[in-house]
XYZ file of C-alpha atoms in Angstrom:
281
model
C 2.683 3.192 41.610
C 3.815 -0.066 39.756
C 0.793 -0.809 36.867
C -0.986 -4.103 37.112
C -1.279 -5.879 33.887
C -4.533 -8.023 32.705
C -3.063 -11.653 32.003
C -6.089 -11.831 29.539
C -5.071 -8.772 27.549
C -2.879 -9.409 24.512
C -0.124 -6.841 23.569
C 1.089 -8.161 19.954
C 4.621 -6.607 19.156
C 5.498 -6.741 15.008
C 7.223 -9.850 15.333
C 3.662 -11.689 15.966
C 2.496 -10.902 12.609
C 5.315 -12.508 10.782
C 4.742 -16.170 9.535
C 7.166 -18.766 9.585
C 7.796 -18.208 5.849
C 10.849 -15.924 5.398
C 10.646 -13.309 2.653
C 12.540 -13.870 -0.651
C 12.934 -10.803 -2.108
C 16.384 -10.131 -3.184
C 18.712 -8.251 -0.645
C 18.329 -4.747 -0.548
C 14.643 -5.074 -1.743
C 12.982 -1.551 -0.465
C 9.852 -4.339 0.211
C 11.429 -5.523 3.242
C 10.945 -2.105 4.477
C 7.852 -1.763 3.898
C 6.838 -5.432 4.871
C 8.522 -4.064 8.514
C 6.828 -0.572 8.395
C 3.165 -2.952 8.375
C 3.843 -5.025 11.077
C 4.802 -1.856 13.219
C 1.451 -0.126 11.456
C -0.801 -3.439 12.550
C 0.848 -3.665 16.105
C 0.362 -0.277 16.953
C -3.372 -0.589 15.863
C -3.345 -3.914 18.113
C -4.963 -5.395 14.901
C -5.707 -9.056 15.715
C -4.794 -11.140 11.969
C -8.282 -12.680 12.152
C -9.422 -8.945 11.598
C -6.959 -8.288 8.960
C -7.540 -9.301 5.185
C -4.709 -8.553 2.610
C -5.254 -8.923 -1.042
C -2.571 -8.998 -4.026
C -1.785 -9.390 -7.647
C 1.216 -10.643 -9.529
C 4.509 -9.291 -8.820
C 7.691 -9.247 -6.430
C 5.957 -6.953 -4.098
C 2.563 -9.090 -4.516
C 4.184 -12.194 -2.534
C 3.509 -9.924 1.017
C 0.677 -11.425 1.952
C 2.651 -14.938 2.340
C 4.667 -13.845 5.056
C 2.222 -11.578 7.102
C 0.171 -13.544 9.326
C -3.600 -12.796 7.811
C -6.057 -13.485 6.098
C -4.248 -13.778 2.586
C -5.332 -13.806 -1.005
C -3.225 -13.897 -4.092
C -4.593 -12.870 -6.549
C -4.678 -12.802 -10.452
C -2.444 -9.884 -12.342
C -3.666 -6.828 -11.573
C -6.884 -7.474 -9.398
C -5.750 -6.990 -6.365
C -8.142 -4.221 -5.730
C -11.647 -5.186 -7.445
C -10.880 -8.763 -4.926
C -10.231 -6.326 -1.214
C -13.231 -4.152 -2.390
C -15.201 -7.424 -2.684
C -14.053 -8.636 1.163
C -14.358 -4.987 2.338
C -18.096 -5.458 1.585
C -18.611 -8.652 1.951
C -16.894 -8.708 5.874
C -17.489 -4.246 6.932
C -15.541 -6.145 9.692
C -11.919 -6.989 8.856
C -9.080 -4.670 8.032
C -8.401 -4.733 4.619
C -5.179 -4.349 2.493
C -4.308 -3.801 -1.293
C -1.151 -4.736 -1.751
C 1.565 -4.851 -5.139
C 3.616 -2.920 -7.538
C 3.892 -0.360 -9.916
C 3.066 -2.641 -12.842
C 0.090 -4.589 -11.006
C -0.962 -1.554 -10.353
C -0.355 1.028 -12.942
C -0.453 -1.080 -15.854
C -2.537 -4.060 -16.476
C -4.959 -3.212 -13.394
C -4.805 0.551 -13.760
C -8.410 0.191 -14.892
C -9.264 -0.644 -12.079
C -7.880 2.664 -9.327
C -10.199 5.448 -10.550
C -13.344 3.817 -9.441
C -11.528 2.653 -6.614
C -10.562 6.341 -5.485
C -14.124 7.792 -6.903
C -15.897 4.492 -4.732
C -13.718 5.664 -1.628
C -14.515 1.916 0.105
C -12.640 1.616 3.442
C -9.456 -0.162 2.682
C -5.952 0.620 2.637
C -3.852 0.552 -0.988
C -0.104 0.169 -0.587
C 1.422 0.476 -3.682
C 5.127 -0.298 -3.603
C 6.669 1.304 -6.634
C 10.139 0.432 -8.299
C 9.657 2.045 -11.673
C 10.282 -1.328 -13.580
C 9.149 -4.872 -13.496
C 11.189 -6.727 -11.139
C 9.467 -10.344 -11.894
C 9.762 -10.582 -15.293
C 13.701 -9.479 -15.659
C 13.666 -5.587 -15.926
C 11.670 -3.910 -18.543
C 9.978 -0.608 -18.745
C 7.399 -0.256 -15.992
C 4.160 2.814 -16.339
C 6.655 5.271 -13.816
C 9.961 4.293 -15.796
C 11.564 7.380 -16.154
C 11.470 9.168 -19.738
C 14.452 8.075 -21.666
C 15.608 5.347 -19.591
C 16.857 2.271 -21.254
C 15.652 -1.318 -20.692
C 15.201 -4.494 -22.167
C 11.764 -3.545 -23.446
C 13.279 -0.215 -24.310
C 16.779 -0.487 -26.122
C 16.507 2.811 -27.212
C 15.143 4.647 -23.942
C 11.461 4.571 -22.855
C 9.703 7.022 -25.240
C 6.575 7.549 -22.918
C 6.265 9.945 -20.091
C 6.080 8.486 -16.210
C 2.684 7.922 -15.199
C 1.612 10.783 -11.968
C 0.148 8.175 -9.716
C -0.338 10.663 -7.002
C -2.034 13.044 -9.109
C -4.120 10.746 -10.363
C -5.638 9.451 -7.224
C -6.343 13.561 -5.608
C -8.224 13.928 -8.975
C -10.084 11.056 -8.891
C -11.802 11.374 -5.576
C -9.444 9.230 -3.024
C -9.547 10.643 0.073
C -6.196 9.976 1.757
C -3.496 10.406 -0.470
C 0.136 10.011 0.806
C 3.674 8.969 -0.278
C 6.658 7.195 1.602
C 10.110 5.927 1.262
C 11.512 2.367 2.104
C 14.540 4.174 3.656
C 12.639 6.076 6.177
C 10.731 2.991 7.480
C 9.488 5.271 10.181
C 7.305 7.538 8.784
C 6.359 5.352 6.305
C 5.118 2.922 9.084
C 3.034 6.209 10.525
C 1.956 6.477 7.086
C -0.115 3.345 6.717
C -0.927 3.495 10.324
C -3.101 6.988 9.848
C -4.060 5.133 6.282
C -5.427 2.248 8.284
C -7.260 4.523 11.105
C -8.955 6.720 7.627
C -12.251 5.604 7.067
C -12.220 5.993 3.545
C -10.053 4.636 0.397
C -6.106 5.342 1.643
C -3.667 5.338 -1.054
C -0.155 5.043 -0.240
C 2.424 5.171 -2.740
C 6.007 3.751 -1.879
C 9.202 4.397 -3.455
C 10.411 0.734 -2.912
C 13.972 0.272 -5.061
C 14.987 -2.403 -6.970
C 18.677 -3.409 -6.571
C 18.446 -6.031 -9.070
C 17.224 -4.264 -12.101
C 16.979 -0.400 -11.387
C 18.927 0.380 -8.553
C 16.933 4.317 -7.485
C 18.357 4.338 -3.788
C 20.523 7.310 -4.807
C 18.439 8.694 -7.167
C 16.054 8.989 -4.653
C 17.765 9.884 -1.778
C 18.951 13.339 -3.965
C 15.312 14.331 -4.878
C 12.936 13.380 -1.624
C 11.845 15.749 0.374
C 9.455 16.134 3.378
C 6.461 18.215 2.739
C 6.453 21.080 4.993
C 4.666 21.286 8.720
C 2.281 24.098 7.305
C 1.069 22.591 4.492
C -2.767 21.978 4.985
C -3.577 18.181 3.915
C -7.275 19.657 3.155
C -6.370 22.168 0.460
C -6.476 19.990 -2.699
C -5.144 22.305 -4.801
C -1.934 22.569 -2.856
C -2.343 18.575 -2.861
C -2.045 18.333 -6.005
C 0.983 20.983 -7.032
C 2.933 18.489 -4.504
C 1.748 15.339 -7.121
C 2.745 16.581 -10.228
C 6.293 17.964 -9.455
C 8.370 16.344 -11.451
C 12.191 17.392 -10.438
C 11.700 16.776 -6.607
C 9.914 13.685 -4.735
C 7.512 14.955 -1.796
C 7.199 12.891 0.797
C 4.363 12.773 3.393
C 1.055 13.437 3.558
C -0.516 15.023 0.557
C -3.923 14.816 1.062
C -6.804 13.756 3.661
C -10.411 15.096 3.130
C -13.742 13.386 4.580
C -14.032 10.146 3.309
C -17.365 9.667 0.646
C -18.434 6.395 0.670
C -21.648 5.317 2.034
C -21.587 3.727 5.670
C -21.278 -0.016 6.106
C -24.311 -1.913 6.805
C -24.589 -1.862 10.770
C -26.242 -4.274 12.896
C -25.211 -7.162 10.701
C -24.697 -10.477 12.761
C -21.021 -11.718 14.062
C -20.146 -13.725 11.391
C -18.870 -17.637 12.687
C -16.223 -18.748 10.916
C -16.315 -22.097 11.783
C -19.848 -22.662 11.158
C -19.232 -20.989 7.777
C -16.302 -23.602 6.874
C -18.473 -26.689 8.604
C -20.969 -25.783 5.145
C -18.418 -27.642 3.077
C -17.140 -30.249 4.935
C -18.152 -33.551 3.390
């Protein structure tokens, strides 16, 4: 029997999220990948962008929102996440991203994740890490390995790699899982299941940079996918996956009920156009 197709339904493919602004990350960015592995995420969802809100900081990674067709706000360093928590509650209605790096992130806004994961608000947090700061020329980054030598560092980074991953299971969040911009795939199922949790996802990315700290190899040698019988509900076991420190897990590490109280319901459709018609002169 040959389907029939609604005319008035819309199928969006990944292409239809893209904007007319072309990325300008450097080639070989791991951010393209992960720039892809949303668009497949959103289309599979059938997420319309007038649903969809992503917010971002300062950074290389930070400039996604620009060329995903959303709602898009670019934010100051580092507050990325206190400005989606703000639109989460403000609109219960739209999909909402946290986009940026490792140093938005983990350094100047790191103030900011543990009440994020303890809060557990509904929004997805990508975090796309490169273990330095790409922007600003190549110095030492919160997850720069111990010892390594940069321009901030001449004589090898004397402080141990922040544990991102253990950090958010012991803080509360309740989706917890890690990806790699080479295997666009899973990463793309990744922030698809993050996106269907109802509670704070937080999805940490191993996103090289070729310009400054070139980790494709490096990571390729220590990844590994977490095994089919590990149980994403045992926390402990979670956790002993975070805090390796020889080997790079990736997958799924952890997915408990989500904590946060429910959205108010019954609220009224909000119009944007009589909204924006308040400030027109």
């Amino acid at each position: 029997m040959t389907a029939i197709l609604d005319p008035n339904v819309i199928v969006r493919k990944p292409a239809d999220y893209k904007t007319d602004i072309k990325p300008i990350w450097c080639p070989g960015c791991g951010d393209y990948a992960v720039l892809a592995a949303i668009q497949q995420s959103l289309a599979a969802l059938q997420i319309d962008p007038k649903d969809l809100a992503i917010a971002s900081g300062i950074g290389c990674s930070s400039r996604l929102p620009v060329f995903l067709r959303s709602y898009g706000l670019h934010t100051v360093h580092g507050r990325a996440l206190p400005a989606a928590q703000g639109i989460k509650l403000a609109r219960p209605d739209l999909t909402v991203l946290a986009v940026g790096g490792d140093g938005d992130f983990f350094s100047i806004g790191a103030g900011h994740l543990p009440h994020a994961f303890r809060r557990d608000i509904n929004i997805t947090c990508i975090v796309m890490d490169n273990e330095i700061y790409g922007l600003t020329k190549g110095q030492t980054s919160p997850t720069t390995p111990y010892g390594h030598i940069t321009k901030s560092t001449p004589m090898g980074n004397q402080a141990q790699p922040m544990r991102p991953l253990g950090l958010a299971i012991s803080s509360g969040a309740s989706f917890v899982a890690r990806g790699f911009s080479s295997n666009p795939k899973q990463l793309a199922e990744l922030i698809r299941k993050g996106m269907e949790h109802q509670g704070f996802s937080f999805i940490h990315v191993l996103s090289p940079c070729v310009s400054y700290f070139d980790t494709y190899q490096i990571f390729k040698d220590q990844v590994y996918q977490i095994p089919d019988d590990h149980n994403p509900q045992d926390r402990v076991a979670a956790m002993r996956y975070a805090l390796e420190t020889e080997r790079m897990p990736l997958g799924l590490f952890y997915q408990g009920q989500p904590t946060s109280m429910p959205m108010p319901s019954g609220a009224k459709p909000f119009d944007t156009q009589a909204h924006l018609e308040r400030y027109l002169a």
